[in-house]
CSV table of C-alpha atoms in Angstrom, one decimal:
chain,number,residue,atom,x,y,z
A,1,MET,CA,82.0,31.9,-18.7
A,2,ASP,CA,83.2,30.1,-21.8
A,3,THR,CA,80.3,30.7,-24.2
A,4,PRO,CA,80.7,33.3,-26.9
A,5,ARG,CA,80.4,36.9,-25.8
A,6,SER,CA,79.8,38.5,-29.2
A,7,VAL,CA,79.9,42.2,-29.7
A,8,PHE,CA,77.8,43.9,-32.4
A,9,LYS,CA,77.9,47.5,-33.7
A,10,ILE,CA,75.6,50.0,-35.4
A,11,ASP,CA,77.0,52.3,-38.1
A,12,LYS,CA,75.6,54.4,-41.0
A,13,ASN,CA,75.2,51.2,-43.0
A,14,THR,CA,73.5,49.3,-40.2
A,15,PRO,CA,71.8,52.1,-38.3
A,16,GLY,CA,70.3,51.7,-34.8
A,17,THR,CA,68.6,54.9,-33.9
A,18,GLU,CA,67.1,53.5,-30.7
A,19,VAL,CA,70.5,52.5,-29.4
A,20,ALA,CA,72.3,55.7,-30.4
A,21,ALA,CA,69.6,58.1,-29.2
A,22,GLU,CA,69.3,56.2,-25.8
A,23,THR,CA,73.1,56.3,-25.5
A,24,ALA,CA,72.9,60.1,-26.1
A,25,ALA,CA,70.2,60.5,-23.5
A,26,ALA,CA,72.3,58.5,-20.9
A,27,LEU,CA,75.5,60.5,-21.6
A,28,ALA,CA,73.6,63.8,-21.4
A,29,ALA,CA,71.9,62.8,-18.1
A,30,ALA,CA,75.2,61.6,-16.7
A,31,SER,CA,76.9,65.0,-17.6
A,32,LEU,CA,74.4,66.7,-15.2
A,33,VAL,CA,75.5,64.3,-12.4
A,34,TYR,CA,79.2,65.2,-12.9
A,35,ARG,CA,78.8,68.9,-13.7
A,36,LYS,CA,80.0,70.2,-10.3
A,37,CYS,CA,82.2,67.4,-9.0
A,38,ASN,CA,84.1,66.7,-12.3
A,39,PRO,CA,83.5,69.5,-14.8
A,40,SER,CA,86.0,68.3,-17.5
A,41,TYR,CA,84.4,64.8,-17.5
A,42,SER,CA,80.9,66.4,-17.7
A,43,LYS,CA,82.0,68.4,-20.8
A,44,LEU,CA,83.3,65.3,-22.4
A,45,LEU,CA,80.0,63.5,-21.8
A,46,VAL,CA,78.0,66.3,-23.3
A,47,LYS,CA,80.3,66.5,-26.4
A,48,ARG,CA,79.9,62.8,-27.0
A,49,ALA,CA,76.2,62.9,-26.4
A,50,ILE,CA,75.8,65.7,-29.1
A,51,ARG,CA,77.8,63.6,-31.6
A,52,VAL,CA,75.9,60.4,-30.9
A,53,PHE,CA,72.5,62.1,-31.1
A,54,GLU,CA,73.5,63.7,-34.5
A,55,PHE,CA,74.4,60.2,-35.7
A,56,ALA,CA,71.1,58.8,-34.4
A,57,ASP,CA,69.1,61.4,-36.2
A,58,LYS,CA,71.0,61.5,-39.4
A,59,TYR,CA,71.1,57.7,-40.0
A,60,ARG,CA,67.6,56.7,-39.0
A,61,GLY,CA,66.7,53.0,-38.8
A,62,SER,CA,65.8,50.4,-36.3
A,63,TYR,CA,68.5,48.2,-34.8
A,64,SER,CA,65.9,45.4,-35.0
A,65,ASN,CA,66.3,45.5,-38.8
A,66,GLY,CA,70.1,45.5,-39.3
A,67,LEU,CA,70.7,43.1,-36.3
A,68,ARG,CA,67.5,41.1,-36.5
A,69,LYS,CA,69.2,37.7,-36.3
A,70,VAL,CA,70.9,38.5,-32.9
A,71,VAL,CA,68.4,40.8,-31.2
A,72,CYS,CA,65.1,39.2,-32.1
A,73,PRO,CA,62.7,37.9,-30.9
A,74,TYR,CA,63.6,38.8,-27.3
A,75,TYR,CA,65.0,42.3,-27.7
A,76,CYS,CA,63.3,43.6,-30.9
A,77,SER,CA,62.3,47.2,-30.8
A,78,VAL,CA,58.5,47.1,-30.8
A,79,SER,CA,57.8,50.9,-30.2
A,80,GLY,CA,60.2,52.0,-33.0
A,81,TYR,CA,62.9,54.7,-32.6
A,82,GLU,CA,60.8,57.8,-32.5
A,83,ASP,CA,60.4,57.7,-28.7
A,84,GLU,CA,64.2,57.5,-28.2
A,85,LEU,CA,64.8,60.5,-30.5
A,86,LEU,CA,62.4,62.6,-28.4
A,87,TRP,CA,63.9,61.2,-25.2
A,88,GLY,CA,67.5,62.0,-26.4
A,89,ALA,CA,66.5,65.5,-27.5
A,90,ALA,CA,64.8,66.2,-24.2
A,91,TRP,CA,67.9,65.2,-22.2
A,92,LEU,CA,70.2,67.2,-24.5
A,93,HIS,CA,68.0,70.2,-24.1
A,94,ARG,CA,68.2,69.8,-20.3
A,95,ALA,CA,72.0,69.3,-20.3
A,96,THR,CA,73.0,71.9,-22.8
A,97,LYS,CA,70.3,74.6,-22.8
A,98,ASN,CA,71.0,74.9,-26.5
A,99,PRO,CA,67.9,76.4,-28.2
A,100,SER,CA,68.5,74.1,-31.2
A,101,TYR,CA,67.2,71.1,-29.2
A,102,LEU,CA,64.1,73.1,-28.1
A,103,SER,CA,63.5,73.9,-31.8
A,104,TYR,CA,64.0,70.2,-32.7
A,105,ILE,CA,61.4,69.1,-30.1
A,106,GLN,CA,58.9,71.8,-31.2
A,107,ARG,CA,59.4,70.9,-34.9
A,108,ASN,CA,59.4,67.1,-34.5
A,109,GLY,CA,57.5,66.4,-31.3
A,110,GLN,CA,54.2,65.4,-32.8
A,111,ILE,CA,55.9,63.2,-35.5
A,112,LEU,CA,58.0,61.5,-32.8
A,113,GLY,CA,54.8,60.6,-30.8
A,114,ALA,CA,54.7,63.3,-28.1
A,115,ALA,CA,50.9,63.0,-27.8
A,116,GLU,CA,50.5,59.2,-28.2
A,117,THR,CA,48.7,57.3,-25.5
A,118,ASP,CA,51.3,54.5,-25.1
A,119,ASN,CA,51.4,54.7,-21.4
A,120,THR,CA,54.2,52.3,-20.6
A,121,PHE,CA,57.7,53.4,-19.5
A,122,GLY,CA,60.3,50.7,-20.0
A,123,TRP,CA,63.4,49.7,-21.9
A,124,ASP,CA,61.6,49.8,-25.2
A,125,ASN,CA,59.4,52.8,-24.9
A,126,LYS,CA,60.5,56.2,-23.6
A,127,HIS,CA,57.6,58.4,-24.6
A,128,VAL,CA,56.1,58.9,-21.1
A,129,GLY,CA,59.5,59.6,-19.6
A,130,ALA,CA,60.1,62.3,-22.3
A,131,ARG,CA,56.7,63.9,-21.6
A,132,ILE,CA,57.4,64.1,-17.8
A,133,LEU,CA,60.9,65.4,-18.4
A,134,LEU,CA,59.8,68.1,-20.9
A,135,SER,CA,56.9,69.0,-18.6
A,136,LYS,CA,59.5,70.1,-16.0
A,137,ALA,CA,60.8,72.8,-18.5
A,138,PHE,CA,57.3,74.2,-18.5
A,139,LEU,CA,56.4,73.7,-14.8
A,140,VAL,CA,59.7,74.6,-13.1
A,141,GLN,CA,61.6,76.6,-15.7
A,142,LYS,CA,58.5,78.4,-17.1
A,143,LEU,CA,59.3,77.6,-20.7
A,144,GLN,CA,55.9,78.4,-22.2
A,145,SER,CA,56.6,76.9,-25.5
A,146,LEU,CA,56.5,73.4,-23.9
A,147,HIS,CA,53.1,73.9,-22.2
A,148,ASP,CA,51.6,71.0,-24.3
A,149,TYR,CA,53.8,68.6,-22.4
A,150,LYS,CA,52.0,69.4,-19.2
A,151,SER,CA,48.8,68.2,-20.9
A,152,HIS,CA,50.6,65.1,-22.3
A,153,ALA,CA,51.9,64.3,-18.8
A,154,ASP,CA,48.5,64.9,-17.2
A,155,ASN,CA,46.9,62.5,-19.7
A,156,TYR,CA,49.4,59.8,-18.6
A,157,ILE,CA,48.7,60.5,-14.9
A,158,CYS,CA,44.9,60.4,-15.4
A,159,SER,CA,45.2,57.0,-17.1
A,160,LEU,CA,46.6,55.6,-13.8
A,161,ILE,CA,44.1,57.1,-11.3
A,162,PRO,CA,41.4,54.7,-10.4
A,163,GLY,CA,37.9,56.1,-10.4
A,164,THR,CA,38.4,58.7,-13.1
A,165,ALA,CA,36.8,58.8,-16.5
A,166,PHE,CA,40.2,58.5,-18.1
A,167,SER,CA,41.5,55.6,-16.1
A,168,GLN,CA,43.0,52.7,-18.2
A,169,ALA,CA,45.1,51.0,-15.5
A,170,GLN,CA,44.5,47.6,-14.1
A,171,TYR,CA,45.2,46.8,-10.4
A,172,THR,CA,45.3,43.5,-8.7
A,173,PRO,CA,42.9,42.8,-5.8
A,174,GLY,CA,45.8,43.6,-3.5
A,175,GLY,CA,46.4,46.9,-5.2
A,176,LEU,CA,49.4,46.3,-7.5
A,177,LEU,CA,49.5,48.1,-10.8
A,178,PHE,CA,49.3,45.3,-13.4
A,179,LYS,CA,50.6,46.2,-16.9
A,180,MET,CA,51.5,42.8,-18.3
A,181,ASP,CA,52.1,39.1,-17.5
A,182,ASP,CA,55.9,39.2,-18.3
A,183,SER,CA,58.1,41.0,-15.8
A,184,ASN,CA,55.3,43.3,-14.6
A,185,MET,CA,57.3,44.7,-11.6
A,186,GLN,CA,59.6,46.7,-13.9
A,187,TYR,CA,56.6,48.8,-15.0
A,188,VAL,CA,55.5,49.2,-11.4
A,189,THR,CA,58.9,50.6,-10.5
A,190,THR,CA,59.2,52.9,-13.5
A,191,THR,CA,55.7,54.2,-13.0
A,192,SER,CA,56.3,54.9,-9.3
A,193,PHE,CA,59.4,56.8,-10.2
A,194,LEU,CA,57.5,59.0,-12.7
A,195,LEU,CA,54.7,59.6,-10.2
A,196,VAL,CA,57.1,61.0,-7.5
A,197,THR,CA,59.1,62.9,-10.1
A,198,TYR,CA,56.0,64.6,-11.5
A,199,ALA,CA,54.7,65.2,-8.0
A,200,LYS,CA,57.9,67.1,-7.3
A,201,TYR,CA,57.5,69.3,-10.5
A,202,LEU,CA,53.9,70.0,-9.7
A,203,THR,CA,54.7,71.0,-6.1
A,204,SER,CA,57.4,73.4,-7.3
A,205,ALA,CA,54.9,75.0,-9.7
A,206,ARG,CA,52.0,74.9,-7.2
A,207,MET,CA,49.9,73.1,-9.7
A,208,VAL,CA,47.6,70.0,-9.8
A,209,VAL,CA,46.3,67.5,-12.3
A,210,LYS,CA,42.7,67.7,-13.4
A,211,CYS,CA,41.2,64.4,-14.6
A,212,GLY,CA,37.8,65.6,-15.7
A,213,GLY,CA,36.0,66.6,-12.5
A,214,VAL,CA,38.7,64.9,-10.3
A,215,VAL,CA,41.5,67.0,-8.9
A,216,VAL,CA,44.7,65.0,-8.3
A,217,THR,CA,47.2,66.6,-6.0
A,218,PRO,CA,51.0,65.9,-5.8
A,219,LYS,CA,50.3,64.3,-2.4
A,220,ARG,CA,48.0,61.7,-4.0
A,221,LEU,CA,50.6,60.9,-6.6
A,222,ARG,CA,53.2,60.3,-3.9
A,223,ASN,CA,50.6,58.1,-2.0
A,224,ILE,CA,50.0,56.0,-5.1
A,225,ALA,CA,53.7,55.5,-5.6
A,226,LYS,CA,54.2,54.7,-2.0
A,227,LYS,CA,51.5,52.0,-2.1
A,228,GLN,CA,53.2,50.4,-5.0
A,229,VAL,CA,56.6,50.3,-3.4
A,230,ASP,CA,55.2,49.1,-0.1
A,231,TYR,CA,53.5,46.3,-2.0
A,232,LEU,CA,56.7,45.4,-3.7
A,233,LEU,CA,58.6,45.3,-0.3
A,234,GLY,CA,56.0,43.1,1.5
A,235,ASP,CA,52.8,44.9,2.2
A,236,ASN,CA,50.7,42.6,0.0
A,237,PRO,CA,48.4,39.5,0.4
A,238,LEU,CA,51.3,37.1,0.4
A,239,LYS,CA,53.3,39.2,2.9
A,240,MET,CA,56.3,38.6,0.7
A,241,SER,CA,58.9,41.0,-0.5
A,242,PHE,CA,59.6,40.8,-4.2
A,243,MET,CA,63.1,42.2,-3.7
A,244,VAL,CA,65.5,39.3,-3.1
A,245,GLY,CA,67.2,39.5,0.3
A,246,TYR,CA,64.8,42.1,1.7
A,247,GLY,CA,62.5,41.3,4.5
A,248,ALA,CA,61.7,38.0,6.2
A,249,SER,CA,60.1,36.3,3.2
A,250,TYR,CA,61.3,36.8,-0.4
A,251,PRO,CA,61.6,34.7,-3.6
A,252,GLN,CA,64.0,31.7,-3.2
A,253,ARG,CA,64.1,30.3,-6.7
A,254,ILE,CA,64.6,33.1,-9.1
A,255,HIS,CA,65.2,32.6,-12.8
A,256,HIS,CA,68.9,33.6,-12.9
A,257,ARG,CA,71.7,31.4,-13.9
A,258,GLY,CA,74.4,32.9,-11.6
A,259,SER,CA,72.1,32.7,-8.6
A,260,SER,CA,70.8,29.2,-9.3
A,261,LEU,CA,74.0,27.3,-10.1
A,262,PRO,CA,76.6,26.4,-7.5
A,263,SER,CA,79.6,28.7,-7.1
A,264,VAL,CA,83.0,27.6,-8.5
A,265,SER,CA,84.3,27.1,-5.0
A,266,ASN,CA,81.6,24.6,-4.3
A,267,HIS,CA,81.7,23.0,-7.8
A,268,PRO,CA,85.2,23.4,-9.2
A,269,SER,CA,84.6,21.3,-12.3
A,270,GLN,CA,83.1,22.9,-15.4
A,271,ILE,CA,79.4,23.1,-15.9
A,272,GLU,CA,78.7,22.9,-19.6
A,273,CYS,CA,76.3,25.5,-21.1
A,274,ARG,CA,73.2,23.3,-21.3
A,275,SER,CA,74.0,21.3,-18.1
A,276,GLY,CA,72.7,24.2,-16.0
A,277,PHE,CA,69.1,23.3,-17.1
A,278,SER,CA,69.2,20.4,-14.7
A,279,VAL,CA,68.8,22.9,-11.9
A,280,MET,CA,65.8,24.6,-13.5
A,281,SER,CA,63.2,22.2,-11.9
A,282,SER,CA,64.9,21.8,-8.6
A,283,GLN,CA,62.8,22.9,-5.5
A,284,ALA,CA,66.0,23.8,-3.6
A,285,PRO,CA,66.6,27.5,-2.9
A,286,ASN,CA,69.1,29.3,-5.0
A,287,PRO,CA,72.6,28.9,-3.4
A,288,ASN,CA,73.7,32.4,-4.3
A,289,VAL,CA,71.3,35.1,-2.9
A,290,LEU,CA,71.1,37.9,-5.5
A,291,VAL,CA,70.5,40.7,-3.0
A,292,GLY,CA,68.5,43.6,-4.3
A,293,ALA,CA,67.1,41.9,-7.4
A,294,VAL,CA,63.5,42.8,-8.1
A,295,VAL,CA,61.6,39.9,-9.8
A,296,GLY,CA,58.8,40.0,-12.3
A,297,GLY,CA,56.3,39.7,-9.4
A,298,PRO,CA,52.8,38.2,-8.9
A,299,ASP,CA,50.1,37.7,-11.5
A,300,GLU,CA,46.8,39.7,-11.8
A,301,HIS,CA,45.4,37.7,-8.8
A,302,ASP,CA,48.4,38.4,-6.5
A,303,ARG,CA,49.6,34.8,-6.9
A,304,PHE,CA,53.4,34.0,-7.0
A,305,PRO,CA,54.5,30.4,-7.4
A,306,ASP,CA,58.2,31.1,-6.8
A,307,GLU,CA,59.3,28.6,-9.5
A,308,ARG,CA,62.6,29.0,-11.3
A,309,SER,CA,61.1,27.9,-14.7
A,310,ASP,CA,58.4,30.6,-14.5
A,311,TYR,CA,60.6,33.3,-16.0
A,312,GLU,CA,57.6,35.7,-16.5
A,313,GLN,CA,57.3,36.1,-12.7
A,314,SER,CA,60.6,34.9,-11.3
A,315,GLU,CA,63.2,36.6,-13.5
A,316,PRO,CA,64.9,39.7,-12.2
A,317,ALA,CA,64.1,42.6,-14.5
C-alpha cells in the first residue's frame, strides 16, 4: 500500500460531535465487556469515555462541516450529530450508573430526536439503537422515568411488522427486508440484531408489543430475525449465501480491492493505484476469498448479478 494514508483529527476548532460521541459510546460499551476480566482496563475505558463525551457535547458541530473536503460525499453525516449524543449518553448511563446521564437523557432526549421515526439503524444513524438500549433500563431495570423509550421502541418494531396498520417496511418477494438500493444487507443485519435484543428484554419483563389490534410477542420478533438471517445464508430464491465463503454458493466477484487483485506472491511487481481498475470488469472469480464478508445483497426483486462493478450489491458492508 503506497498511496497516502492520511490521518485527520477533530478538536474544539474543528468539532466532530458524531465521531466523539460514537467513540464515547464504543469505549463505554467496551468497558462493560472488560469489567470482570480486566477491571483496571475497564476503568480506564470509562474514564476516557466520560472525557470524550464531555468534549462531544461541549464542542458541538458536525465533522462533515470541518472535514467536508475529505469525508464528503461518501461519508457525510446525513442524520446530524443528535443521534450520537443520545447514543453516547445511553451507553454511559449503562456503563456508569451515574444519575447525571439519566438527567441528561431526560432533559435532552426530545431535542436529540428520541421520538423521531427515522427507522434505520446504521453507521450514520443511531436513534433506533438508543431507543432499544434505553428501553432495557425500563423493561429490565424497572427505571420508570424511561418508560417513553418502550413506546419509542415499540413504534420502531411496529414499523417492521407486515400486516399491521403501522407497517412501513418493504420486503422482497423472497422475504428480505429491503431498506435501500445501496448496501441493503447492512440494514438487514442491524435490524435483525435489534429484533432479537428487544425480544430478550421483552421476555425478561414478560411484556409484548401492541401494534394497534395486533399483539407481537418476543417469539415473533425472533422468528422475523431468523427469517432474515436464513435468507442471508442461503434460504432464498437464488439459493445463494450472501456471506462470502459460507455455503455451496456465494458471491465470487465482490467489489473489494484486496480480494480482487492478485496477491504479492503471485504478482511480485507493483500494481499502480489506478491499474487495479483493469480487474473491475473481469468475469474471473476473485483470487482471494474474503471469508465472512457480507455483501450488499440482492435488489428488491431478489436479483443479484454478482458483478464486481456493481458496488451497491457486491461491496462488503
